[in-house]
Coordinates of C-alpha atoms and ligand atoms in Angstrom, one line a residue:
X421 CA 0.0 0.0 0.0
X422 CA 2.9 2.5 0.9
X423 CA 4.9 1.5 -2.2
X424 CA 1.9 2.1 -4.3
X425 CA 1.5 5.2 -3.2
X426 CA 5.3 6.1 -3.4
X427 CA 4.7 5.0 -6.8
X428 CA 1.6 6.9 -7.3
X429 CA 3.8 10.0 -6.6
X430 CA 6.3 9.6 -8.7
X431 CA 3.9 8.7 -11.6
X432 CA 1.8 12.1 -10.6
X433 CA 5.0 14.2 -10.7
X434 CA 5.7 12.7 -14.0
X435 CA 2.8 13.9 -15.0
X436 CA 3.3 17.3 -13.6
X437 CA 6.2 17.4 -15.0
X438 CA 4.8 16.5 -18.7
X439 CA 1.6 18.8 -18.6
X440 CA 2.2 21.6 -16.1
X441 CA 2.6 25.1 -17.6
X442 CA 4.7 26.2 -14.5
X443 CA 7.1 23.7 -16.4
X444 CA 6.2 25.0 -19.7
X445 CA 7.3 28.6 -18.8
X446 CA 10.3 27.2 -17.6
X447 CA 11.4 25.4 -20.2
X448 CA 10.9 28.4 -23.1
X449 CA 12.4 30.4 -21.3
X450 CA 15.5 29.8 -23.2
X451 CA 13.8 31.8 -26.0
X452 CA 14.9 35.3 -26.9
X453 CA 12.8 36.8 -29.9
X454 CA 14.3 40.1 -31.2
X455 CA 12.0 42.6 -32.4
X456 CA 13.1 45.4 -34.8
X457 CA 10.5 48.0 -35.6
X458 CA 10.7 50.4 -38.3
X459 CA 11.6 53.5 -35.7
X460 CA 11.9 53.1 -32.0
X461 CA 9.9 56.5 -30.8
X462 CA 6.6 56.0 -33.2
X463 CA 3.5 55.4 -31.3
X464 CA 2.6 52.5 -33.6
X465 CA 5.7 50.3 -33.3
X466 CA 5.3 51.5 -29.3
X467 CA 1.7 49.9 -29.6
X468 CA 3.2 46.8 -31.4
X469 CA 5.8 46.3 -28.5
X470 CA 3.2 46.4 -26.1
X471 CA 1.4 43.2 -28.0
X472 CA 4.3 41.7 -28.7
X473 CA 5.4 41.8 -24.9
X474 CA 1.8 40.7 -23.9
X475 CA 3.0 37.3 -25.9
X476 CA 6.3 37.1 -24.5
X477 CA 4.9 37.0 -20.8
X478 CA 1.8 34.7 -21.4
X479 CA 4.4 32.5 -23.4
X480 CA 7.5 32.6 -20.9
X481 CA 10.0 33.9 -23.5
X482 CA 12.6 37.2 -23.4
X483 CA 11.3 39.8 -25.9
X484 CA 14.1 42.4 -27.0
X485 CA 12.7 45.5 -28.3
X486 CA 15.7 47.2 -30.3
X487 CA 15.6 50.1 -32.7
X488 CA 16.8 52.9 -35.0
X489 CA 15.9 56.2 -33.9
X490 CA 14.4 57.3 -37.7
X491 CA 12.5 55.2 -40.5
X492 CA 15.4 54.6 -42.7
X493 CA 17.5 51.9 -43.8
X494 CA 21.0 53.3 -43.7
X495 CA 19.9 53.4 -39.2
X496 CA 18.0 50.3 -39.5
X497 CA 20.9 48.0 -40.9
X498 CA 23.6 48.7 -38.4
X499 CA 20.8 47.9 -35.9
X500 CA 19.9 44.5 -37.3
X501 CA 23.8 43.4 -38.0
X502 CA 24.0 44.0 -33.7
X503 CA 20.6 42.3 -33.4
X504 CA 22.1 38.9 -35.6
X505 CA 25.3 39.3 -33.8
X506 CA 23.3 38.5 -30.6
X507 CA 22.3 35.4 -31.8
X508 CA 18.4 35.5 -31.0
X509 CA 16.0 32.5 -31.6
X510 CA 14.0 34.2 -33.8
X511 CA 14.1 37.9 -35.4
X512 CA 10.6 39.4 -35.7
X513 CA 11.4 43.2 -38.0
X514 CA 9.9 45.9 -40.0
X515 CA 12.0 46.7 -42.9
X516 CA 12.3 50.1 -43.6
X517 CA 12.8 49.2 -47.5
X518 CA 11.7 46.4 -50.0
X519 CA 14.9 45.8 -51.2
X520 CA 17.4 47.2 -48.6
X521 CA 16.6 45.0 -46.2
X522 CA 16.9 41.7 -48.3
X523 CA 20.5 41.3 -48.0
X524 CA 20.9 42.0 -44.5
X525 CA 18.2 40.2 -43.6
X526 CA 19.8 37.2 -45.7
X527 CA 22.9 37.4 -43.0
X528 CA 20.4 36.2 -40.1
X529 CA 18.8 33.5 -42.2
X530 CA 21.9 32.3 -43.6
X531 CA 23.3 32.0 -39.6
X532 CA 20.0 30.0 -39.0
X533 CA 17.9 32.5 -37.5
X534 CA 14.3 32.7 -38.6
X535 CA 13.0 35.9 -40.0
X536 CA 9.0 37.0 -39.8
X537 CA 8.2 40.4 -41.1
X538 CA 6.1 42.3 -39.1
X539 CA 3.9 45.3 -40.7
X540 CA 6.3 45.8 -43.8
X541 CA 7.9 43.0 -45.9
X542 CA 10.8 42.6 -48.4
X543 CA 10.7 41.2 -51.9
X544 CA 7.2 40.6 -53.3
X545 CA 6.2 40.2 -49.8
X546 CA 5.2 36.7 -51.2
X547 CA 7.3 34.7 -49.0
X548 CA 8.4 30.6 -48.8
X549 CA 7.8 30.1 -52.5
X550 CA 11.1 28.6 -53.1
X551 CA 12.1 31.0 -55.8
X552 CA 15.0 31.7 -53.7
X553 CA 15.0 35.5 -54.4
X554 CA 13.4 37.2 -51.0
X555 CA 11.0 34.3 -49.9
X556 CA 12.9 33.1 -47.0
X557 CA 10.6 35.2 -44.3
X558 CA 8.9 32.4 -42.6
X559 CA 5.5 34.8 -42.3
X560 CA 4.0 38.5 -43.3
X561 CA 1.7 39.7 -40.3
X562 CA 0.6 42.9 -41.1
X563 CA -2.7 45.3 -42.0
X564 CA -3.9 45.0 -45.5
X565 CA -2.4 48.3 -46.9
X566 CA -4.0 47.7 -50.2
X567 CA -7.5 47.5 -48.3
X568 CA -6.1 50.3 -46.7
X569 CA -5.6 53.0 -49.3
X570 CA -8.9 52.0 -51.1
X571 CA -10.5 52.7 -47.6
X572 CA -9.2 56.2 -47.1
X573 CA -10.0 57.0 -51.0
X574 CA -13.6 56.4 -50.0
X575 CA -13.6 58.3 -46.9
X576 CA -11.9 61.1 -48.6
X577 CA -13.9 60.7 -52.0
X578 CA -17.0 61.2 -49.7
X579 CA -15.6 64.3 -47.5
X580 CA -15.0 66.4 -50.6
X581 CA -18.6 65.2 -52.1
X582 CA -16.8 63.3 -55.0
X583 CA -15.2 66.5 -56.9
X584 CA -11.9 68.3 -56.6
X585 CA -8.4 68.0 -55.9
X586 CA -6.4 65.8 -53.3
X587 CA -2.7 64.7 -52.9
X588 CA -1.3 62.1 -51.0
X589 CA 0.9 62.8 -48.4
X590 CA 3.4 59.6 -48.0
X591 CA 6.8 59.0 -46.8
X592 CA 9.2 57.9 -49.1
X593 CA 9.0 55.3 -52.6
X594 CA 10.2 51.8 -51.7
X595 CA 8.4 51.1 -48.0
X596 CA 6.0 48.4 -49.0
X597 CA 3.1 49.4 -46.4
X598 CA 3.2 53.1 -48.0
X599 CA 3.6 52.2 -51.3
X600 CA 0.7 49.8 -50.8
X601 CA -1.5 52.5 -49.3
X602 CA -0.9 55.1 -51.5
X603 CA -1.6 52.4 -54.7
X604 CA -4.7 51.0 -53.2
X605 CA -5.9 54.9 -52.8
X606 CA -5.1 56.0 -56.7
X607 CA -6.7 52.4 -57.5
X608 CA -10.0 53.2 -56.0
X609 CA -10.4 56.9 -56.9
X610 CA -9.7 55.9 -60.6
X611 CA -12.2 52.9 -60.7
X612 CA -14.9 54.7 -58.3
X613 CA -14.6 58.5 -58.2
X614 CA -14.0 59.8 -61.8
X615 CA -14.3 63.5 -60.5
X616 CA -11.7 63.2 -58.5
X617 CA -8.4 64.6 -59.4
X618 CA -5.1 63.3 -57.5
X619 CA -2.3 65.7 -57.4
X620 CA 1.2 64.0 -57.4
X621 CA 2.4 62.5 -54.1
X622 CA 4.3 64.5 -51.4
X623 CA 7.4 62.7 -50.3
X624 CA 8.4 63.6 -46.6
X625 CA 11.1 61.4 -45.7
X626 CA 8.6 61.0 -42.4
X627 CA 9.0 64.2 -41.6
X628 CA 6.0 66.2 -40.0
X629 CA 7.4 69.4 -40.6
X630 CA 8.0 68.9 -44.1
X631 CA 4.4 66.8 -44.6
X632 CA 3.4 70.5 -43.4
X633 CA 5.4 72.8 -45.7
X634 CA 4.3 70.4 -48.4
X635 CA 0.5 70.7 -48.0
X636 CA 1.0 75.0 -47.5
X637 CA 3.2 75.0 -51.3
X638 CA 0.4 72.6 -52.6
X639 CA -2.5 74.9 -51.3
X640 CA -0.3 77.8 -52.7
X641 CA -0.4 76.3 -56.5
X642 CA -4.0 75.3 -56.3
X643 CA -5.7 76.8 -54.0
X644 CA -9.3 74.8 -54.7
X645 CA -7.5 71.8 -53.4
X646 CA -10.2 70.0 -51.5
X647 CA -8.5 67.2 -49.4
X648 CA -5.2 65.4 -48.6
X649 CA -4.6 61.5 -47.6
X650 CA -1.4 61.2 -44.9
X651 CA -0.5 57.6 -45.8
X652 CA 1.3 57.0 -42.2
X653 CA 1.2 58.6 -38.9
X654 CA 3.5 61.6 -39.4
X655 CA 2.3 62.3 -42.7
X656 CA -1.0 62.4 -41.6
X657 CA 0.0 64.7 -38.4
X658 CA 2.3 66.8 -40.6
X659 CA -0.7 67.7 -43.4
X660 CA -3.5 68.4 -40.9
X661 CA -1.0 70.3 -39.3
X662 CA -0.5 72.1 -42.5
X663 CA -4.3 72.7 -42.7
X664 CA -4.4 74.1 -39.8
X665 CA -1.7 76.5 -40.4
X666 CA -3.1 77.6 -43.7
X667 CA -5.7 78.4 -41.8
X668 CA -8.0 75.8 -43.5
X669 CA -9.1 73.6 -41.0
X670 CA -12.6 71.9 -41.9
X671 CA -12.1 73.0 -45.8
X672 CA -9.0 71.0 -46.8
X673 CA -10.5 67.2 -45.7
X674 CA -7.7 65.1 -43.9
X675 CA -7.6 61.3 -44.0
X676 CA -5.1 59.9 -42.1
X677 CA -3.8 56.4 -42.1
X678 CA -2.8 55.3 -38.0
X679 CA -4.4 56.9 -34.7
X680 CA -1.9 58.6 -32.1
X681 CA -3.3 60.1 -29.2
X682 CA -3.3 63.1 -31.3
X683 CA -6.3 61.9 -33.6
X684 CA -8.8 62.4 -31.0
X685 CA -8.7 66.4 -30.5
X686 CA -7.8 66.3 -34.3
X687 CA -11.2 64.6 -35.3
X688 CA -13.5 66.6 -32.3
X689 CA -12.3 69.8 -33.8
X690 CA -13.1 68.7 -37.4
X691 CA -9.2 68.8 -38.7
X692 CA -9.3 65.3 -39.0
X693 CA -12.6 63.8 -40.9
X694 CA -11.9 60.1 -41.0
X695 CA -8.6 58.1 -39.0
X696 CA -7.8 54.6 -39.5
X697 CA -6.4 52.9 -36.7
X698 CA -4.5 49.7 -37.7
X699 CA -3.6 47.2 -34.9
X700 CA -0.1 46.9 -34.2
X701 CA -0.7 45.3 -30.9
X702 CA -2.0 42.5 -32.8
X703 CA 0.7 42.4 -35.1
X704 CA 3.0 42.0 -32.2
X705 CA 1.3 39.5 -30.4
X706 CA 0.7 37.0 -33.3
X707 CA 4.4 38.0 -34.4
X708 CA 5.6 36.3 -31.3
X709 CA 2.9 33.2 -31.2
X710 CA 4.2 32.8 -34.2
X711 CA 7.8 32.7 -34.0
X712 CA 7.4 30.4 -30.7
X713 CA 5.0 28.4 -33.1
X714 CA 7.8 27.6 -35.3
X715 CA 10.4 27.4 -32.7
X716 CA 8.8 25.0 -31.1
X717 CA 8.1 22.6 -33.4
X718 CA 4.9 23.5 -35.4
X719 CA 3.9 25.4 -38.7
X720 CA 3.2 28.6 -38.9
X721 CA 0.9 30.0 -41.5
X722 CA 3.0 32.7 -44.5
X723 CA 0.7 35.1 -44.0
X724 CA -1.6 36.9 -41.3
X725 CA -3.4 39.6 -42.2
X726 CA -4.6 42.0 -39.0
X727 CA -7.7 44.5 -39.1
X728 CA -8.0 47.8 -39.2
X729 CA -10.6 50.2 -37.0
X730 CA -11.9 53.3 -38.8
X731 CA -12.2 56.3 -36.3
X732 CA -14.5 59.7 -37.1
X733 CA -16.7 62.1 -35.1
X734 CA -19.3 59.6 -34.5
X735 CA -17.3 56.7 -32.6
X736 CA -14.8 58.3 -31.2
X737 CA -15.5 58.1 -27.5
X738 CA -16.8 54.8 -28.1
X739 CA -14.5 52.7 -25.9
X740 CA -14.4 49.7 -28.4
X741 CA -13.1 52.3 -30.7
X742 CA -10.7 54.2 -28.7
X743 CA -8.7 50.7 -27.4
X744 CA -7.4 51.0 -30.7
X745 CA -5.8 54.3 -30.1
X746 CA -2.0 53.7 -30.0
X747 CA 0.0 54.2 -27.1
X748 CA 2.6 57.0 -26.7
Ligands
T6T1254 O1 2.0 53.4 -40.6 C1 2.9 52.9 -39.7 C2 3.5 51.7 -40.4 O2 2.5 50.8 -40.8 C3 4.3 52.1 -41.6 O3 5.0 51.0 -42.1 C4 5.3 53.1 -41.2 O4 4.7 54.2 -40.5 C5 4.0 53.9 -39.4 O5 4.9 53.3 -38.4 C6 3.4 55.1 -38.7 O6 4.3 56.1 -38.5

């Protein structure tokens, strides 16, 4: 009777051992996952941290938040050669550029560290298609920024009552979430809103102060411009900002792509018409489920596609809509 229950302990911490999470935790915690945003200090990659983080605790692993202080590949490569030279488990990045970032990002894959894109991709985006090119990204988890730019065309397209001149505000050529955005927004005014006229695209380098100059000098050359899409956060902040210096505010429509804190005053005072909010934190969050997926010994799907939340005058002090505000 007392050996079977001697032996009925040791089969129950067997058990425990097998099944318990307390063990679970334990175990992965020998898992580091890097995560390289597109800029350290922008309330979206802040937002996508926090989700990201949220994983790491629930899943027992080390997250490692580490960063260029601008959106730029020239900052963002350094940063990633001291990322792979740590030897993480797992790198989970933005790259600030389609094709700038393949090479570097080869180094980690080639030293056997998996890659998943997070909001932005490199190549076609198109990845484990075994045309050897830029497909080695074991997954894409982002918004979809075609969607995207076809949704703020609408909004805009409806603001101005379907006539009259807009621009698109947007960072810089060769960032596939912009690029995406800005396509998916000349797409849909061309097929849907034929009195429409887009003005050529304002690069800012994602600079608010220059998204600003840029909408005065375009307001200067046509001054029946009618409304302006910021294809990121800065642009957006930088051309209602602009607006609001010409002293248009309400007359010039603003769309803008991402919701800081900002957006709230800027859509209660009628600078902003239409916001929308992607959600980074989800981004995070299945970026590291993911990469502990894989690590772990299961598949992982190419591709995960996250919402978006589309913020005006009439929902924004909903709660279910403001939890999508980023955090600064
Ligand atoms: O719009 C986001 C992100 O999706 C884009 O790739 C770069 O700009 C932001 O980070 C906003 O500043």
């Amino acid at each position: 009777m007392k050996r079977r229950s001697i032996l009925g302990a040791a089969a129950l911490a067997a058990l425990t051992t097998a099944f318990s999470p307390v063990t679970a935790v334990a175990e992965s915690h020998s898992f580091t996952i890097a995560l390289v945003p597109g800029l350290t200090t922008d309330a979206f990659y802040i937002t996508m941290q926090k989700g990201a983080q949220a994983a790491a605790d629930a899943l027992g692993v080390e997250l490692v938040f580490q960063g260029a202080p601008d959106f730029n590949p020239v900052t963002q490569v350094p940063v990633l050669d001291a990322v792979i030279a740590r030897g993480p488990d797992a790198i989970l990045i933005a790259p600030t550029d389609t094709v700038q970032l393949i090479e570097p990002l080869r180094k980690a894959y080639e030293a056997g560290i998996p890659v998943i894109t997070v909001d932005t991709f490199i190549g076609s985006g198109v990845y484990q298609t075994g045309a050897g090119d830029a497909d080695f990204p074991l997954a894409y988890i982002a918004s979809d920024n075609v969607l995207g730019g076809r949704i703020a065309a609408r909004a805009l397209a409806n603001a101005i009552g379907g006539e009259g001149k807009v621009y698109v505000s947007n960072v810089n050529p060769g960032i596939s979430t912009t690029d995406q955005r800005e396509a998916g927004f000349k797409a849909e005014m061309a097929e849907n809103f034929p009195g429409v006229e887009v003005l050529e695209t304002q690069f800012n380098e994602n600079d608010a102060n220059n998204a600003a100059s840029q909408l005065q000098a375009v307001f200067a050359r046509n001054p029946d411009l009618k409304g302006v899409f910021g294809a990121n956060l800065f642009s957006a902040l930088g051309a209602a900002n602009g607006v609001q210096q010409a002293g248009q505010s309400g007359v010039i429509k603003v769309v803008a792509f991402d919701a800081p804190t900002s957006i709230v005053d800027n859509i209660n005072s009628g600078l902003v018409d239409v916001a929308i909010a992607q959600h980074p934190a989800e981004i995070g969050y299945y970026g590291v489920v993911s990469a502990y997926a894989h690590l772990t010994g299961n598949s992982i799907p190419v591709s995960i596609g996250t919402g978006f939340t589309i913020i005006d005058a009439s929902n924004v002090s909903d709660p279910d809509v403001a939890k999508y505000i980023y955090s600064d």
